[in-house]
Short mmCIF file of C-alpha atoms in Angstrom, two decimals:
data_model
loop_
_atom_site.label_atom_id
_atom_site.label_comp_id
_atom_site.label_asym_id
_atom_site.label_seq_id
_atom_site.Cartn_x
_atom_site.Cartn_y
_atom_site.Cartn_z
CA MET W 1 61.04 22.00 31.25
CA ARG W 2 58.39 20.90 33.77
CA ILE W 3 58.81 22.95 37.12
CA THR W 4 58.33 20.75 40.07
CA SER W 5 57.38 21.72 43.73
CA ASP W 6 59.83 20.44 46.43
CA GLY W 7 59.09 22.39 49.35
CA PHE W 8 61.22 25.20 51.04
CA GLU W 9 62.88 23.54 53.89
CA TRP W 10 66.03 22.76 51.83
CA VAL W 11 66.69 26.11 50.46
CA GLY W 12 69.24 27.24 52.97
CA GLU W 13 71.28 24.05 52.84
CA GLU W 14 71.41 23.65 48.97
CA LEU W 15 71.76 27.26 48.16
CA GLY W 16 74.19 28.01 50.91
CA ARG W 17 76.39 25.10 49.96
CA GLY W 18 76.21 25.08 46.18
CA PHE W 19 76.11 28.60 45.58
CA ASP W 20 78.46 30.14 48.24
CA GLY W 21 75.72 32.05 49.71
CA PHE W 22 72.62 33.44 47.93
CA CYS W 23 70.13 36.19 47.51
CA LEU W 24 66.72 34.90 46.92
CA THR W 25 63.68 36.88 45.73
CA MET W 26 60.23 35.57 45.42
CA VAL W 27 57.29 37.64 44.12
CA LYS W 28 53.69 36.58 44.01
CA GLY W 29 51.63 36.96 40.85
CA LEU W 30 54.63 38.11 38.65
CA SER W 31 56.13 36.43 35.65
CA HIS W 32 59.86 35.68 35.85
CA VAL W 33 60.42 37.65 32.80
CA ASP W 34 58.94 40.81 34.58
CA LEU W 35 60.79 39.94 37.80
CA ALA W 36 64.16 40.02 35.65
CA VAL W 37 63.38 43.32 34.24
CA SER W 38 62.31 44.87 37.80
CA LEU W 39 65.87 43.63 38.96
CA GLY W 40 67.61 45.42 36.19
CA ALA W 41 67.66 42.97 33.28
CA GLU W 42 67.33 44.43 29.78
CA PRO W 43 63.87 43.63 28.15
CA GLY W 44 64.47 40.32 26.09
CA GLY W 45 67.78 39.68 27.91
CA LEU W 46 66.95 36.31 29.43
CA MET W 47 69.24 33.54 28.27
CA SER W 48 68.38 29.87 28.30
CA ALA W 49 70.33 27.56 30.59
CA ASP W 50 72.28 26.13 27.59
CA THR W 51 73.35 29.63 26.44
CA THR W 52 74.33 30.79 29.88
CA ARG W 53 76.40 27.81 30.28
CA GLU W 54 78.37 28.46 26.94
CA MET W 55 78.69 32.10 27.85
CA LEU W 56 80.43 31.20 31.09
CA GLU W 57 82.75 28.84 29.20
CA LEU W 58 83.63 31.58 26.80
CA SER W 59 83.91 34.49 29.24
CA PRO W 60 86.37 35.16 32.06
CA GLY W 61 85.62 34.19 35.54
CA PRO W 62 82.21 34.95 36.79
CA TRP W 63 83.72 37.50 39.22
CA ASP W 64 84.57 39.78 36.07
CA LEU W 65 80.98 39.58 34.64
CA PRO W 66 77.81 41.61 35.40
CA GLU W 67 75.70 40.16 38.16
CA PRO W 68 73.76 37.30 36.90
CA ALA W 69 70.44 36.10 38.13
CA MET W 70 68.84 32.63 37.72
CA LEU W 71 65.04 32.93 37.27
CA GLY W 72 61.95 30.81 37.25
CA ARG W 73 58.33 30.66 38.03
CA THR W 74 56.75 28.10 40.38
CA VAL W 75 53.47 26.02 39.73
CA ASP W 76 51.94 28.18 42.59
CA GLY W 77 52.43 31.47 40.76
CA TRP W 78 55.54 32.78 42.35
CA ALA W 79 58.44 34.31 40.28
CA PHE W 80 61.90 33.91 41.83
CA ALA W 81 65.29 34.92 41.29
CA ILE W 82 68.55 33.50 42.67
CA GLU W 83 71.67 35.69 42.89
CA SER W 84 74.87 35.85 44.74
CA PRO W 85 74.89 37.70 48.16
CA THR W 86 76.08 40.87 46.43
CA GLY W 87 72.99 40.95 44.12
CA SER W 88 70.97 43.13 46.45
CA ASP W 89 73.69 45.71 46.80
CA GLN W 90 73.05 47.31 43.27
CA ALA W 91 71.83 50.83 44.11
CA HIS W 92 70.11 51.15 40.58
CA ARG W 93 67.20 48.70 41.82
CA LEU W 94 66.48 50.46 45.14
CA GLY W 95 63.68 52.58 43.66
CA PRO W 96 62.08 50.22 41.38
CA GLY W 97 62.45 47.29 43.99
CA ARG W 98 60.04 49.41 46.28
CA ASP W 99 57.62 49.67 43.29
CA MET W 100 57.61 45.98 43.15
CA GLY W 101 57.32 45.64 46.83
CA ALA W 102 54.34 48.13 46.95
CA ALA W 103 52.26 46.15 44.62
CA HIS W 104 52.91 42.50 45.41
CA THR W 105 53.74 40.06 48.05
CA VAL W 106 57.76 39.89 48.30
CA VAL W 107 59.93 37.26 50.08
CA ARG W 108 63.73 38.04 50.17
CA VAL W 109 66.32 35.81 51.71
CA TRP W 110 69.89 37.10 52.04
CA ASP W 111 72.47 34.56 53.19
CA SER W 112 76.36 35.23 53.01
CA THR W 113 77.11 32.05 54.85
CA MET W 114 79.11 33.95 57.29
CA ASP W 115 76.29 35.48 59.26
CA PRO W 116 72.60 34.48 60.04
CA PRO W 117 70.43 34.76 57.07
CA VAL W 118 68.39 37.98 56.75
CA ILE W 119 64.76 37.47 55.90
CA SER W 120 61.89 40.02 54.92
CA VAL W 121 58.46 39.54 53.77
CA THR W 122 56.25 42.27 52.54
CA VAL W 123 52.51 41.64 51.93
CA ASP W 124 50.65 44.20 49.66
CA GLY W 125 53.31 46.74 50.27
CA ARG W 126 53.54 46.32 54.02
CA PRO W 127 56.20 44.62 56.17
CA ASP W 128 54.83 41.54 57.40
CA TRP W 129 57.72 39.51 58.92
CA THR W 130 61.36 39.93 59.36
CA PHE W 131 64.08 37.79 60.67
CA SER W 132 67.86 38.64 61.38
CA GLU W 133 70.40 37.49 63.90
CA ASN W 134 68.05 34.57 64.61
CA HIS W 135 65.50 36.84 65.89
CA THR W 136 62.34 38.65 64.97
CA ARG W 137 60.54 41.85 66.13
CA HIS W 138 57.24 40.43 64.96
CA SER W 139 56.63 38.68 68.31
CA ASP W 140 52.72 38.45 67.77
CA HIS W 141 53.11 37.08 64.09
CA PRO W 142 51.71 33.57 63.79
CA LEU W 143 54.83 32.54 62.11
CA THR W 144 56.72 33.67 65.18
CA ARG W 145 54.54 31.90 67.57
CA ARG W 146 54.83 28.68 65.58
CA LEU W 147 58.58 28.74 65.56
CA ALA W 148 58.65 29.80 69.25
CA LEU W 149 61.49 32.13 68.66
CA GLY W 150 63.31 33.26 71.70
CA THR W 151 64.04 29.89 73.00
CA GLY W 152 67.70 30.12 71.70
CA ASP W 153 67.37 26.93 69.67
CA VAL W 154 66.08 28.00 66.19
CA ARG W 155 67.06 25.68 63.19
CA MET W 156 67.12 27.42 59.80
CA PRO W 157 65.49 24.38 58.14
CA ASP W 158 62.60 24.78 60.71
CA VAL W 159 62.56 28.55 59.79
CA TYR W 160 62.24 27.69 55.88
CA ARG W 161 59.76 24.95 56.46
CA ALA W 162 57.42 27.15 58.60
CA MET W 163 57.92 29.93 55.98
CA GLY W 164 56.96 27.78 53.28
CA GLU W 165 53.80 26.31 54.84
CA HIS W 166 52.78 29.90 55.98
CA TYR W 167 53.34 31.85 52.68
CA GLY W 168 52.73 28.81 50.42
CA LEU W 169 56.39 28.85 49.15
CA SER W 170 57.98 25.96 47.15
CA LEU W 171 60.89 25.82 44.80
CA PRO W 172 62.14 23.23 42.25
CA ARG W 173 65.18 21.63 43.90
CA ARG W 174 66.66 19.89 40.97
CA ALA W 175 66.25 22.58 38.42
CA ILE W 176 67.96 25.03 40.76
CA ALA W 177 70.82 22.89 41.98
CA GLU W 178 71.67 21.78 38.59
CA ARG W 179 71.12 25.51 37.15
CA LEU W 180 68.68 24.10 34.47
CA LEU W 181 66.77 27.58 34.36
CA PRO W 182 67.12 30.89 32.38
CA HIS W 183 69.63 33.50 33.52
CA ALA W 184 69.82 37.29 33.08
CA PHE W 185 72.46 39.86 33.67
CA THR W 186 70.75 42.43 36.22
CA GLU W 187 73.50 45.07 36.14
CA PRO W 188 72.72 48.11 33.82
CA ARG W 189 75.02 48.59 30.80
CA VAL W 190 75.38 52.38 31.86
CA LEU W 191 76.07 53.25 35.58
CA ILE W 192 74.16 56.18 36.63
CA HIS W 193 75.30 58.21 39.69
CA ALA W 194 73.01 60.83 41.32
CA LEU W 195 74.57 64.26 41.81
CA ALA W 196 71.60 66.03 43.15
CA ALA W 197 69.76 66.06 46.57
CA CYS W 198 65.88 65.35 46.95
CA PRO W 199 64.14 68.55 46.17
CA VAL W 200 61.50 67.73 48.82
CA CYS W 201 63.71 66.47 51.81
CA GLY W 202 67.30 67.06 50.88
CA ARG W 203 68.18 63.44 51.22
CA GLU W 204 70.06 61.14 48.79
CA MET W 205 68.36 60.28 45.51
CA VAL W 206 68.84 56.89 43.64
CA PRO W 207 67.93 56.03 40.01
CA HIS W 208 64.66 54.78 39.13
CA ARG W 209 64.64 53.38 35.56
CA GLY W 210 60.85 52.76 35.49
CA ASP W 211 59.79 50.51 32.91
CA PRO W 212 62.51 50.34 30.36
CA ARG W 213 60.07 49.66 27.56
CA THR W 214 58.32 53.33 28.16
CA PRO W 215 60.17 56.23 26.78
CA ASP W 216 61.23 59.00 29.41
CA ALA W 217 60.53 56.48 32.22
CA PHE W 218 63.86 57.30 33.73
CA ARG W 219 64.08 59.55 36.74
CA LEU W 220 65.76 60.03 40.12
CA VAL W 221 63.82 59.34 43.14
CA CYS W 222 64.33 59.99 46.83
CA VAL W 223 66.11 57.27 48.76
CA PHE W 224 62.72 57.30 51.02
CA TYR W 225 60.69 56.73 47.86
CA ARG W 226 57.81 54.45 49.05
CA VAL W 227 59.38 53.86 52.25
CA ARG W 228 56.23 53.37 54.39
CA ASP W 229 55.99 55.21 57.85
CA ALA W 230 59.42 56.64 58.03
CA ASP W 231 60.14 59.40 60.56
CA GLY W 232 59.76 62.73 59.15
CA HIS W 233 58.04 61.62 55.85
CA PRO W 234 54.52 61.05 54.56
CA PRO W 235 53.07 57.78 55.38
CA GLU W 236 53.79 56.43 51.90
CA GLY W 237 57.23 57.70 51.76
CA CYS W 238 58.86 60.97 50.30
CA PRO W 239 57.41 61.76 46.93
CA GLY W 240 60.56 63.81 45.74
CA GLU W 241 61.86 63.08 42.28
CA ILE W 242 63.67 64.59 39.46
CA SER W 243 62.78 63.88 35.73
CA GLY W 244 62.78 65.16 32.33
CA ALA W 245 64.92 68.16 31.35
CA ALA W 246 65.66 68.71 35.19
CA LEU W 247 67.95 65.58 34.94
CA ALA W 248 70.53 67.45 33.04
CA GLY W 249 73.28 68.17 35.57
CA ALA W 250 71.63 65.80 38.26
CA VAL W 251 73.30 62.47 36.92
CA ARG W 252 76.79 61.24 35.99
CA GLU W 253 76.85 58.45 33.54
CA GLU W 254 79.61 55.91 32.87
CA PRO W 255 79.75 52.50 30.89
CA ASN W 256 79.71 49.48 32.97
CA PRO W 257 83.14 47.82 32.21
CA LYS W 258 81.89 44.41 33.00
CA TYR W 259 80.01 43.99 29.86
CA ASP W 260 83.42 44.09 27.94
CA ASN W 261 84.05 40.66 29.38
CA VAL W 262 80.97 38.98 28.22
CA ARG W 263 81.52 36.63 25.39
CA MET W 264 78.21 35.31 23.93
CA PRO W 265 78.21 31.99 21.81
CA ASP W 266 77.47 32.39 18.14
#
């Protein structure tokens, strides 16, 4: 279908109302297929809108299913994914999500509808602008100056409009509201729990699937992997990782029971 550009001001109202909250990820210069894989989908796991609709009719309620993402790509070259507010809580994507942020411009908007939205923008791997509790620490940022934050009267439509104009963001409203775009499950079929501490700094480790199309890409990485300028770590983040034969005994695996509830159409 033809993807239109409908601006960005409407995002909070439309997604907050029609989706009971949302987690929006936008990445510049990436295909929506690659974004799906970066978020945890299996290669080739994209379902058409019609297939998704049939699957939801055949399966139990969505709360019993793996986390889905609706995906698309704008005419301006942004890939985007829309998930429930719990979508960003999946620990398996922490490592590869930072890979994505280190190489691209990434916009994330998290809105539970119960608290003010949390927004973060990373440009070429470095934090550029954040917004939470209706405030930002980036006081000298042109986007902040434009919004005149700190006056106590910040409207989210104004924030989204200014973001759209500053970063060049626009999404297809009808295609999103009517769920006319492809979907993919982003939860892994096998849940992996790290049992080992980081061999470099001793902190927690998280699964890093890498490119699932590449053999032996899976490894464990430090929770500070590619976290820039963290206290006590190198500027580019802790390099600690465990891979190959060393993974034996360092992870515990279990099947994801949610996939037993998926009923695909014939």
